[in-house]
């Protein structure tokens, strides 16, 4: 067992353990984790400075998760765009391959939290053959994005086997890995892992830093090791109420990311996922933050501000040319040029 696996084994998974460390009421929160499981790596838990701070809000269960019942469990229609289990084919030339449902820390705002709540756990061995066959038989696919869960929860050997099989498919040009592990379990990024990954270029990694407090010596070193292996790093941040919905917080985050060789890529408006309403901000707040970034910091520190449209209609950048407002309704133009309504506020 490697060090990171031993560290993972020590993660906090029940409320009694959590209550020994922080002021939480296990009985009050038990219905929450009965529906939405809890896992917090010891590393990430130790980033909490006080109850209710930005790290706390992202990983500690909240009763507000159960009060939100009006939103859908799958607003992006991932099931409808899944031709085989574990694979989502929403855009013509790329697919999302879900390789695991496990994460070192289960984020309370997770877009797939309802998948976890149904105890539907992805086992790569159960669906990988059908997924790889689908990719082989669909020559329009040139880009495969590994997601989950967190793909780096696979062992080096499992991940290597998957990458070898993908590289055998002649029409696959690039592979991307979406991971939050540099943020929540940076010890997983080892020299052995990096040496293995560099064999599969062109390979890209998108990390998921949401707050400057997540940029630590450990997470910085994890990103630097990946970058030194020739892997371009991007970052996808989610706009979260009382976590990062202030201009000064976002500016510090994006500027610090550049110092560890991570390019801010997307700022996501929170998806309309059941159990997450207490994290939602307005689109106007996101636009205000973007306006405060443009011209006031380096252009490479400014991400695209996007909404992933309900119904699986794709991501759209929130810019004047892509949106029109009538009252509380936003009319957004998607990548096909279609104008669709968005009523998320």
PDB file of C-alpha atoms in Angstrom, residues 18-311:
ATOM      1  CA  UNK A  18     -15.848  14.566  12.929  1.00  0.00           C
ATOM      2  CA  UNK A  19     -17.440  15.611  16.241  1.00  0.00           C
ATOM      3  CA  UNK A  20     -14.211  14.805  18.084  1.00  0.00           C
ATOM      4  CA  UNK A  21     -12.459  17.445  16.012  1.00  0.00           C
ATOM      5  CA  UNK A  22     -15.057  20.136  15.273  1.00  0.00           C
ATOM      6  CA  UNK A  23     -18.278  21.497  16.814  1.00  0.00           C
ATOM      7  CA  UNK A  24     -20.883  19.499  14.899  1.00  0.00           C
ATOM      8  CA  UNK A  25     -24.047  17.756  16.088  1.00  0.00           C
ATOM      9  CA  UNK A  26     -23.993  14.160  14.768  1.00  0.00           C
ATOM     10  CA  UNK A  27     -27.711  13.645  15.314  1.00  0.00           C
ATOM     11  CA  UNK A  28     -28.599  16.814  13.438  1.00  0.00           C
ATOM     12  CA  UNK A  29     -26.390  15.925  10.477  1.00  0.00           C
ATOM     13  CA  UNK A  30     -27.067  12.175  10.330  1.00  0.00           C
ATOM     14  CA  UNK A  31     -30.033  12.511   7.909  1.00  0.00           C
ATOM     15  CA  UNK A  32     -27.801  14.587   5.652  1.00  0.00           C
ATOM     16  CA  UNK A  33     -25.055  11.995   5.253  1.00  0.00           C
ATOM     17  CA  UNK A  34     -27.637   9.226   5.033  1.00  0.00           C
ATOM     18  CA  UNK A  35     -28.647  10.863   1.771  1.00  0.00           C
ATOM     19  CA  UNK A  36     -25.368  12.464   0.728  1.00  0.00           C
ATOM     20  CA  UNK A  37     -22.327  10.517   2.002  1.00  0.00           C
ATOM     21  CA  UNK A  38     -19.373  12.212   3.666  1.00  0.00           C
ATOM     22  CA  UNK A  39     -15.683  11.683   3.104  1.00  0.00           C
ATOM     23  CA  UNK A  40     -12.998  14.233   4.010  1.00  0.00           C
ATOM     24  CA  UNK A  41      -9.288  13.603   3.653  1.00  0.00           C
ATOM     25  CA  UNK A  42      -7.261  14.453   6.737  1.00  0.00           C
ATOM     26  CA  UNK A  43      -5.144  16.818   4.670  1.00  0.00           C
ATOM     27  CA  UNK A  44      -8.145  18.832   3.475  1.00  0.00           C
ATOM     28  CA  UNK A  45      -9.805  18.798   6.896  1.00  0.00           C
ATOM     29  CA  UNK A  46      -6.674  20.341   8.387  1.00  0.00           C
ATOM     30  CA  UNK A  47      -7.058  23.344   6.087  1.00  0.00           C
ATOM     31  CA  UNK A  48     -10.116  24.446   8.106  1.00  0.00           C
ATOM     32  CA  UNK A  49      -9.258  27.444  10.275  1.00  0.00           C
ATOM     33  CA  UNK A  50     -12.656  27.931  11.893  1.00  0.00           C
ATOM     34  CA  UNK A  51     -16.223  26.671  11.655  1.00  0.00           C
ATOM     35  CA  UNK A  52     -18.030  28.102   8.659  1.00  0.00           C
ATOM     36  CA  UNK A  53     -14.929  29.180   6.747  1.00  0.00           C
ATOM     37  CA  UNK A  54     -14.599  28.501   2.982  1.00  0.00           C
ATOM     38  CA  UNK A  55     -12.963  25.102   3.455  1.00  0.00           C
ATOM     39  CA  UNK A  56     -15.563  24.096   6.055  1.00  0.00           C
ATOM     40  CA  UNK A  57     -18.439  25.008   3.750  1.00  0.00           C
ATOM     41  CA  UNK A  58     -17.054  22.885   0.945  1.00  0.00           C
ATOM     42  CA  UNK A  59     -16.632  19.651   2.898  1.00  0.00           C
ATOM     43  CA  UNK A  60     -18.738  19.666   6.114  1.00  0.00           C
ATOM     44  CA  UNK A  61     -22.357  18.447   5.736  1.00  0.00           C
ATOM     45  CA  UNK A  62     -25.095  21.060   6.170  1.00  0.00           C
ATOM     46  CA  UNK A  63     -28.798  20.555   6.950  1.00  0.00           C
ATOM     47  CA  UNK A  64     -29.557  22.986   4.129  1.00  0.00           C
ATOM     48  CA  UNK A  65     -28.717  20.195   1.721  1.00  0.00           C
ATOM     49  CA  UNK A  66     -31.978  18.481   2.694  1.00  0.00           C
ATOM     50  CA  UNK A  67     -34.128  21.616   2.475  1.00  0.00           C
ATOM     51  CA  UNK A  68     -33.442  21.945  -1.226  1.00  0.00           C
ATOM     52  CA  UNK A  69     -35.878  19.571  -2.967  1.00  0.00           C
ATOM     53  CA  UNK A  70     -37.086  21.655  -5.896  1.00  0.00           C
ATOM     54  CA  UNK A  71     -34.083  21.239  -8.172  1.00  0.00           C
ATOM     55  CA  UNK A  72     -33.507  18.207 -10.437  1.00  0.00           C
ATOM     56  CA  UNK A  73     -30.995  15.457  -9.703  1.00  0.00           C
ATOM     57  CA  UNK A  74     -29.645  15.453 -13.277  1.00  0.00           C
ATOM     58  CA  UNK A  75     -30.273  18.843 -14.895  1.00  0.00           C
ATOM     59  CA  UNK A  76     -27.549  18.276 -17.496  1.00  0.00           C
ATOM     60  CA  UNK A  77     -29.303  15.131 -18.792  1.00  0.00           C
ATOM     61  CA  UNK A  78     -26.150  13.067 -18.398  1.00  0.00           C
ATOM     62  CA  UNK A  79     -28.178   9.854 -18.423  1.00  0.00           C
ATOM     63  CA  UNK A  80     -29.777  10.746 -21.754  1.00  0.00           C
ATOM     64  CA  UNK A  81     -26.356  11.440 -23.279  1.00  0.00           C
ATOM     65  CA  UNK A  82     -24.921   8.144 -22.040  1.00  0.00           C
ATOM     66  CA  UNK A  83     -24.930   5.599 -24.904  1.00  0.00           C
ATOM     67  CA  UNK A  84     -23.188   3.046 -22.677  1.00  0.00           C
ATOM     68  CA  UNK A  85     -22.809   3.013 -18.873  1.00  0.00           C
ATOM     69  CA  UNK A  86     -20.076   5.293 -17.572  1.00  0.00           C
ATOM     70  CA  UNK A  87     -19.672   7.318 -20.761  1.00  0.00           C
ATOM     71  CA  UNK A  88     -21.282  10.670 -21.635  1.00  0.00           C
ATOM     72  CA  UNK A  89     -21.268  11.790 -25.268  1.00  0.00           C
ATOM     73  CA  UNK A  90     -22.727  15.287 -25.355  1.00  0.00           C
ATOM     74  CA  UNK A  91     -20.453  17.036 -27.859  1.00  0.00           C
ATOM     75  CA  UNK A  92     -19.687  15.602 -31.323  1.00  0.00           C
ATOM     76  CA  UNK A  93     -15.904  15.174 -30.992  1.00  0.00           C
ATOM     77  CA  UNK A  94     -15.393  14.384 -27.309  1.00  0.00           C
ATOM     78  CA  UNK A  95     -16.659  12.133 -24.553  1.00  0.00           C
ATOM     79  CA  UNK A  96     -16.574  12.137 -20.772  1.00  0.00           C
ATOM     80  CA  UNK A  97     -15.455   8.791 -19.390  1.00  0.00           C
ATOM     81  CA  UNK A  98     -16.510   8.205 -15.776  1.00  0.00           C
ATOM     82  CA  UNK A  99     -13.878   5.875 -14.394  1.00  0.00           C
ATOM     83  CA  UNK A 100     -14.793   5.891 -10.695  1.00  0.00           C
ATOM     84  CA  UNK A 101     -17.292   7.416  -8.272  1.00  0.00           C
ATOM     85  CA  UNK A 102     -14.713   7.719  -5.459  1.00  0.00           C
ATOM     86  CA  UNK A 103     -13.123  10.964  -4.271  1.00  0.00           C
ATOM     87  CA  UNK A 104     -10.736  11.717  -1.383  1.00  0.00           C
ATOM     88  CA  UNK A 105     -13.150  14.434  -0.250  1.00  0.00           C
ATOM     89  CA  UNK A 106     -16.800  14.539  -1.252  1.00  0.00           C
ATOM     90  CA  UNK A 107     -17.595  18.171  -2.029  1.00  0.00           C
ATOM     91  CA  UNK A 108     -20.949  19.288  -0.693  1.00  0.00           C
ATOM     92  CA  UNK A 109     -21.661  21.185  -3.945  1.00  0.00           C
ATOM     93  CA  UNK A 110     -20.780  18.232  -6.198  1.00  0.00           C
ATOM     94  CA  UNK A 111     -22.681  18.081  -9.481  1.00  0.00           C
ATOM     95  CA  UNK A 112     -22.962  14.289  -9.110  1.00  0.00           C
ATOM     96  CA  UNK A 113     -23.874  14.217  -5.415  1.00  0.00           C
ATOM     97  CA  UNK A 114     -27.224  12.614  -6.221  1.00  0.00           C
ATOM     98  CA  UNK A 115     -25.440   9.759  -7.980  1.00  0.00           C
ATOM     99  CA  UNK A 116     -23.620   9.136  -4.716  1.00  0.00           C
ATOM    100  CA  UNK A 117     -26.828   9.516  -2.748  1.00  0.00           C
ATOM    101  CA  UNK A 118     -28.328   6.596  -4.668  1.00  0.00           C
ATOM    102  CA  UNK A 119     -25.302   4.484  -3.705  1.00  0.00           C
ATOM    103  CA  UNK A 120     -24.538   3.980  -7.398  1.00  0.00           C
ATOM    104  CA  UNK A 121     -20.805   3.375  -7.355  1.00  0.00           C
ATOM    105  CA  UNK A 122     -18.926   3.082 -10.603  1.00  0.00           C
ATOM    106  CA  UNK A 123     -16.625   0.133 -10.992  1.00  0.00           C
ATOM    107  CA  UNK A 124     -14.319   0.666 -13.946  1.00  0.00           C
ATOM    108  CA  UNK A 125     -14.082  -3.052 -14.675  1.00  0.00           C
ATOM    109  CA  UNK A 126     -17.856  -3.344 -15.046  1.00  0.00           C
ATOM    110  CA  UNK A 127     -18.226  -0.875 -17.900  1.00  0.00           C
ATOM    111  CA  UNK A 128     -14.812  -0.103 -19.376  1.00  0.00           C
ATOM    112  CA  UNK A 129     -14.941  -2.662 -22.168  1.00  0.00           C
ATOM    113  CA  UNK A 130     -18.226  -1.315 -23.524  1.00  0.00           C
ATOM    114  CA  UNK A 131     -16.992   2.279 -23.174  1.00  0.00           C
ATOM    115  CA  UNK A 132     -13.748   1.563 -25.035  1.00  0.00           C
ATOM    116  CA  UNK A 133     -15.643  -0.305 -27.759  1.00  0.00           C
ATOM    117  CA  UNK A 134     -17.990   2.639 -28.196  1.00  0.00           C
ATOM    118  CA  UNK A 135     -15.031   5.023 -28.533  1.00  0.00           C
ATOM    119  CA  UNK A 136     -13.314   2.702 -31.043  1.00  0.00           C
ATOM    120  CA  UNK A 137     -16.480   2.500 -33.139  1.00  0.00           C
ATOM    121  CA  UNK A 138     -17.065   6.264 -33.160  1.00  0.00           C
ATOM    122  CA  UNK A 139     -14.264   7.841 -35.254  1.00  0.00           C
ATOM    123  CA  UNK A 140     -15.600  11.389 -34.718  1.00  0.00           C
ATOM    124  CA  UNK A 141     -14.328  11.201 -31.108  1.00  0.00           C
ATOM    125  CA  UNK A 142     -10.890  12.793 -30.867  1.00  0.00           C
ATOM    126  CA  UNK A 143     -10.842  13.918 -27.216  1.00  0.00           C
ATOM    127  CA  UNK A 144     -11.467  11.765 -24.125  1.00  0.00           C
ATOM    128  CA  UNK A 145     -11.951  13.389 -20.715  1.00  0.00           C
ATOM    129  CA  UNK A 146     -11.477  11.167 -17.675  1.00  0.00           C
ATOM    130  CA  UNK A 147     -13.785  12.111 -14.832  1.00  0.00           C
ATOM    131  CA  UNK A 148     -15.864  10.568 -12.086  1.00  0.00           C
ATOM    132  CA  UNK A 149     -15.449  10.756  -9.062  1.00  0.00           C
ATOM    133  CA  UNK A 150     -11.770  11.501  -9.311  1.00  0.00           C
ATOM    134  CA  UNK A 151      -9.763   9.542 -11.906  1.00  0.00           C
ATOM    135  CA  UNK A 152      -6.576   9.777  -9.842  1.00  0.00           C
ATOM    136  CA  UNK A 153      -8.237   7.577  -7.231  1.00  0.00           C
ATOM    137  CA  UNK A 154      -7.295   4.719  -9.544  1.00  0.00           C
ATOM    138  CA  UNK A 155      -4.026   3.034  -8.768  1.00  0.00           C
ATOM    139  CA  UNK A 156      -1.073   3.809 -11.033  1.00  0.00           C
ATOM    140  CA  UNK A 157      -1.494   0.388 -12.618  1.00  0.00           C
ATOM    141  CA  UNK A 158      -5.223   0.822 -13.288  1.00  0.00           C
ATOM    142  CA  UNK A 159      -4.733   4.280 -14.726  1.00  0.00           C
ATOM    143  CA  UNK A 160      -1.816   3.152 -16.888  1.00  0.00           C
ATOM    144  CA  UNK A 161      -3.839   0.272 -18.335  1.00  0.00           C
ATOM    145  CA  UNK A 162      -6.669   2.633 -19.194  1.00  0.00           C
ATOM    146  CA  UNK A 163      -4.341   5.140 -20.861  1.00  0.00           C
ATOM    147  CA  UNK A 164      -2.640   2.374 -22.857  1.00  0.00           C
ATOM    148  CA  UNK A 165      -6.022   1.194 -24.145  1.00  0.00           C
ATOM    149  CA  UNK A 166      -7.060   4.718 -25.101  1.00  0.00           C
ATOM    150  CA  UNK A 167      -3.780   5.355 -26.922  1.00  0.00           C
ATOM    151  CA  UNK A 168      -4.384   2.211 -28.993  1.00  0.00           C
ATOM    152  CA  UNK A 169      -7.385   3.963 -30.581  1.00  0.00           C
ATOM    153  CA  UNK A 170      -5.994   5.768 -33.625  1.00  0.00           C
ATOM    154  CA  UNK A 171      -8.501   8.640 -33.754  1.00  0.00           C
ATOM    155  CA  UNK A 172      -7.967   9.706 -30.130  1.00  0.00           C
ATOM    156  CA  UNK A 173      -5.782  12.802 -30.310  1.00  0.00           C
ATOM    157  CA  UNK A 174      -5.817  14.127 -26.747  1.00  0.00           C
ATOM    158  CA  UNK A 175      -6.667  12.860 -23.288  1.00  0.00           C
ATOM    159  CA  UNK A 176      -7.726  15.069 -20.411  1.00  0.00           C
ATOM    160  CA  UNK A 177      -7.990  14.260 -16.712  1.00  0.00           C
ATOM    161  CA  UNK A 178     -10.327  16.245 -14.473  1.00  0.00           C
ATOM    162  CA  UNK A 179      -9.102  15.951 -10.891  1.00  0.00           C
ATOM    163  CA  UNK A 180      -9.378  17.703  -7.537  1.00  0.00           C
ATOM    164  CA  UNK A 181      -6.689  15.522  -5.972  1.00  0.00           C
ATOM    165  CA  UNK A 182      -3.966  18.218  -5.995  1.00  0.00           C
ATOM    166  CA  UNK A 183      -6.369  20.171  -3.747  1.00  0.00           C
ATOM    167  CA  UNK A 184      -7.682  17.437  -1.460  1.00  0.00           C
ATOM    168  CA  UNK A 185      -4.988  14.702  -1.455  1.00  0.00           C
ATOM    169  CA  UNK A 186      -1.784  16.193  -2.885  1.00  0.00           C
ATOM    170  CA  UNK A 187       0.325  13.292  -1.606  1.00  0.00           C
ATOM    171  CA  UNK A 188      -1.282  11.237  -4.407  1.00  0.00           C
ATOM    172  CA  UNK A 189       0.889  13.135  -6.912  1.00  0.00           C
ATOM    173  CA  UNK A 190       4.107  11.152  -6.807  1.00  0.00           C
ATOM    174  CA  UNK A 191       7.179  11.024  -9.033  1.00  0.00           C
ATOM    175  CA  UNK A 192       6.121   7.513 -10.050  1.00  0.00           C
ATOM    176  CA  UNK A 193       2.704   8.754 -11.178  1.00  0.00           C
ATOM    177  CA  UNK A 194       4.222  11.679 -13.087  1.00  0.00           C
ATOM    178  CA  UNK A 195       6.750   9.447 -14.865  1.00  0.00           C
ATOM    179  CA  UNK A 196       3.913   7.209 -15.975  1.00  0.00           C
ATOM    180  CA  UNK A 197       1.629  10.041 -17.148  1.00  0.00           C
ATOM    181  CA  UNK A 198       4.286  11.713 -19.282  1.00  0.00           C
ATOM    182  CA  UNK A 199       4.332   8.671 -21.544  1.00  0.00           C
ATOM    183  CA  UNK A 200       0.849   9.494 -22.818  1.00  0.00           C
ATOM    184  CA  UNK A 201       1.189  13.012 -24.208  1.00  0.00           C
ATOM    185  CA  UNK A 202      -0.652  14.971 -25.417  1.00  0.00           C
ATOM    186  CA  UNK A 203      -2.289  14.750 -22.009  1.00  0.00           C
ATOM    187  CA  UNK A 204      -3.883  17.628 -20.101  1.00  0.00           C
ATOM    188  CA  UNK A 205      -5.027  17.982 -16.511  1.00  0.00           C
ATOM    189  CA  UNK A 206      -7.713  20.302 -15.185  1.00  0.00           C
ATOM    190  CA  UNK A 207      -7.565  20.888 -11.454  1.00  0.00           C
ATOM    191  CA  UNK A 208     -10.296  22.348  -9.232  1.00  0.00           C
ATOM    192  CA  UNK A 209      -9.132  25.034  -6.813  1.00  0.00           C
ATOM    193  CA  UNK A 210     -11.957  27.162  -5.418  1.00  0.00           C
ATOM    194  CA  UNK A 211     -10.235  29.309  -2.784  1.00  0.00           C
ATOM    195  CA  UNK A 212      -6.759  30.745  -2.141  1.00  0.00           C
ATOM    196  CA  UNK A 213      -6.534  28.773   1.119  1.00  0.00           C
ATOM    197  CA  UNK A 214      -6.356  25.613  -0.980  1.00  0.00           C
ATOM    198  CA  UNK A 215      -3.044  26.737  -2.470  1.00  0.00           C
ATOM    199  CA  UNK A 216      -0.578  25.372   0.077  1.00  0.00           C
ATOM    200  CA  UNK A 217       3.038  24.186  -0.131  1.00  0.00           C
ATOM    201  CA  UNK A 218       1.726  20.643  -0.626  1.00  0.00           C
ATOM    202  CA  UNK A 219      -0.820  21.428  -3.358  1.00  0.00           C
ATOM    203  CA  UNK A 220       1.681  23.765  -5.036  1.00  0.00           C
ATOM    204  CA  UNK A 221       4.299  21.012  -5.160  1.00  0.00           C
ATOM    205  CA  UNK A 222       1.759  18.572  -6.603  1.00  0.00           C
ATOM    206  CA  UNK A 223       0.981  20.981  -9.452  1.00  0.00           C
ATOM    207  CA  UNK A 224       4.633  21.806 -10.057  1.00  0.00           C
ATOM    208  CA  UNK A 225       5.501  18.095 -10.310  1.00  0.00           C
ATOM    209  CA  UNK A 226       2.760  17.600 -12.912  1.00  0.00           C
ATOM    210  CA  UNK A 227       3.853  20.691 -14.845  1.00  0.00           C
ATOM    211  CA  UNK A 228       7.475  19.540 -14.773  1.00  0.00           C
ATOM    212  CA  UNK A 229       6.266  16.342 -16.449  1.00  0.00           C
ATOM    213  CA  UNK A 230       5.154  18.440 -19.420  1.00  0.00           C
ATOM    214  CA  UNK A 231       1.454  18.305 -18.547  1.00  0.00           C
ATOM    215  CA  UNK A 232      -0.432  21.567 -19.233  1.00  0.00           C
ATOM    216  CA  UNK A 233      -2.566  22.438 -16.201  1.00  0.00           C
ATOM    217  CA  UNK A 234      -5.852  24.305 -16.238  1.00  0.00           C
ATOM    218  CA  UNK A 235      -8.258  25.061 -13.409  1.00  0.00           C
ATOM    219  CA  UNK A 236     -12.028  24.912 -13.178  1.00  0.00           C
ATOM    220  CA  UNK A 237     -13.461  26.974 -10.322  1.00  0.00           C
ATOM    221  CA  UNK A 238     -17.100  26.882  -9.213  1.00  0.00           C
ATOM    222  CA  UNK A 239     -18.675  30.143  -8.032  1.00  0.00           C
ATOM    223  CA  UNK A 240     -19.914  29.406  -4.499  1.00  0.00           C
ATOM    224  CA  UNK A 241     -21.764  31.633  -2.061  1.00  0.00           C
ATOM    225  CA  UNK A 242     -19.717  32.503   1.056  1.00  0.00           C
ATOM    226  CA  UNK A 243     -16.732  30.639  -0.374  1.00  0.00           C
ATOM    227  CA  UNK A 244     -15.389  32.651  -3.280  1.00  0.00           C
ATOM    228  CA  UNK A 245     -18.136  35.059  -4.372  1.00  0.00           C
ATOM    229  CA  UNK A 246     -16.024  38.162  -3.722  1.00  0.00           C
ATOM    230  CA  UNK A 247     -13.798  39.880  -6.261  1.00  0.00           C
ATOM    231  CA  UNK A 248     -10.772  40.069  -3.971  1.00  0.00           C
ATOM    232  CA  UNK A 249     -10.967  36.318  -3.258  1.00  0.00           C
ATOM    233  CA  UNK A 250     -11.192  35.372  -6.926  1.00  0.00           C
ATOM    234  CA  UNK A 251      -8.401  37.721  -7.934  1.00  0.00           C
ATOM    235  CA  UNK A 252      -6.089  36.272  -5.286  1.00  0.00           C
ATOM    236  CA  UNK A 253      -7.004  32.723  -6.299  1.00  0.00           C
ATOM    237  CA  UNK A 254      -6.376  33.226 -10.006  1.00  0.00           C
ATOM    238  CA  UNK A 255      -3.152  35.143  -9.481  1.00  0.00           C
ATOM    239  CA  UNK A 256      -1.814  32.498  -7.110  1.00  0.00           C
ATOM    240  CA  UNK A 257      -2.732  29.721  -9.537  1.00  0.00           C
ATOM    241  CA  UNK A 258      -0.459  31.245 -12.156  1.00  0.00           C
ATOM    242  CA  UNK A 259       2.459  31.160  -9.713  1.00  0.00           C
ATOM    243  CA  UNK A 260       2.101  27.370  -9.482  1.00  0.00           C
ATOM    244  CA  UNK A 261       1.777  27.065 -13.278  1.00  0.00           C
ATOM    245  CA  UNK A 262      -1.977  26.488 -13.399  1.00  0.00           C
ATOM    246  CA  UNK A 263      -3.987  28.490 -15.934  1.00  0.00           C
ATOM    247  CA  UNK A 264      -7.475  29.609 -14.796  1.00  0.00           C
ATOM    248  CA  UNK A 265      -9.715  28.004 -17.435  1.00  0.00           C
ATOM    249  CA  UNK A 266     -13.379  28.075 -16.396  1.00  0.00           C
ATOM    250  CA  UNK A 267     -15.337  29.875 -13.710  1.00  0.00           C
ATOM    251  CA  UNK A 268     -18.506  27.775 -13.529  1.00  0.00           C
ATOM    252  CA  UNK A 269     -21.832  29.173 -12.442  1.00  0.00           C
ATOM    253  CA  UNK A 270     -23.153  26.506 -10.081  1.00  0.00           C
ATOM    254  CA  UNK A 271     -25.271  23.880 -11.811  1.00  0.00           C
ATOM    255  CA  UNK A 272     -28.931  23.586 -10.854  1.00  0.00           C
ATOM    256  CA  UNK A 273     -28.363  20.426  -8.799  1.00  0.00           C
ATOM    257  CA  UNK A 274     -30.642  19.297  -5.969  1.00  0.00           C
ATOM    258  CA  UNK A 275     -29.011  19.765  -2.581  1.00  0.00           C
ATOM    259  CA  UNK A 276     -26.865  22.747  -3.557  1.00  0.00           C
ATOM    260  CA  UNK A 277     -29.128  25.831  -3.509  1.00  0.00           C
ATOM    261  CA  UNK A 278     -27.408  27.296  -0.431  1.00  0.00           C
ATOM    262  CA  UNK A 279     -24.254  27.644  -2.541  1.00  0.00           C
ATOM    263  CA  UNK A 280     -25.896  29.583  -5.368  1.00  0.00           C
ATOM    264  CA  UNK A 281     -25.080  33.143  -6.277  1.00  0.00           C
ATOM    265  CA  UNK A 282     -26.648  35.298  -8.972  1.00  0.00           C
ATOM    266  CA  UNK A 283     -25.305  35.592 -12.494  1.00  0.00           C
ATOM    267  CA  UNK A 284     -24.981  39.325 -11.845  1.00  0.00           C
ATOM    268  CA  UNK A 285     -22.535  38.594  -9.009  1.00  0.00           C
ATOM    269  CA  UNK A 286     -20.440  36.483 -11.346  1.00  0.00           C
ATOM    270  CA  UNK A 287     -20.462  39.213 -13.980  1.00  0.00           C
ATOM    271  CA  UNK A 288     -19.446  41.765 -11.361  1.00  0.00           C
ATOM    272  CA  UNK A 289     -16.449  39.616 -10.436  1.00  0.00           C
ATOM    273  CA  UNK A 290     -15.467  39.206 -14.078  1.00  0.00           C
ATOM    274  CA  UNK A 291     -15.728  42.954 -14.655  1.00  0.00           C
ATOM    275  CA  UNK A 292     -13.416  43.501 -11.697  1.00  0.00           C
ATOM    276  CA  UNK A 293     -10.855  41.102 -13.136  1.00  0.00           C
ATOM    277  CA  UNK A 294     -10.704  42.341 -16.718  1.00  0.00           C
ATOM    278  CA  UNK A 295      -8.058  45.011 -17.009  1.00  0.00           C
ATOM    279  CA  UNK A 296      -7.166  44.799 -13.315  1.00  0.00           C
ATOM    280  CA  UNK A 297      -5.094  41.639 -13.521  1.00  0.00           C
ATOM    281  CA  UNK A 298      -3.232  39.730 -16.227  1.00  0.00           C
ATOM    282  CA  UNK A 299      -5.386  38.442 -19.034  1.00  0.00           C
ATOM    283  CA  UNK A 300      -4.037  34.925 -18.482  1.00  0.00           C
ATOM    284  CA  UNK A 301      -5.474  35.120 -14.947  1.00  0.00           C
ATOM    285  CA  UNK A 302      -9.006  35.657 -16.279  1.00  0.00           C
ATOM    286  CA  UNK A 303     -11.040  32.476 -16.942  1.00  0.00           C
ATOM    287  CA  UNK A 304     -14.158  32.045 -19.038  1.00  0.00           C
ATOM    288  CA  UNK A 305     -17.308  32.526 -16.956  1.00  0.00           C
ATOM    289  CA  UNK A 306     -19.707  29.815 -18.138  1.00  0.00           C
ATOM    290  CA  UNK A 307     -23.079  28.257 -17.474  1.00  0.00           C
ATOM    291  CA  UNK A 308     -23.642  24.590 -18.283  1.00  0.00           C
ATOM    292  CA  UNK A 309     -27.136  24.797 -19.707  1.00  0.00           C
ATOM    293  CA  UNK A 310     -29.871  22.523 -18.334  1.00  0.00           C
ATOM    294  CA  UNK A 311     -31.025  19.782 -20.661  1.00  0.00           C
TER     295      UNK A 311
END
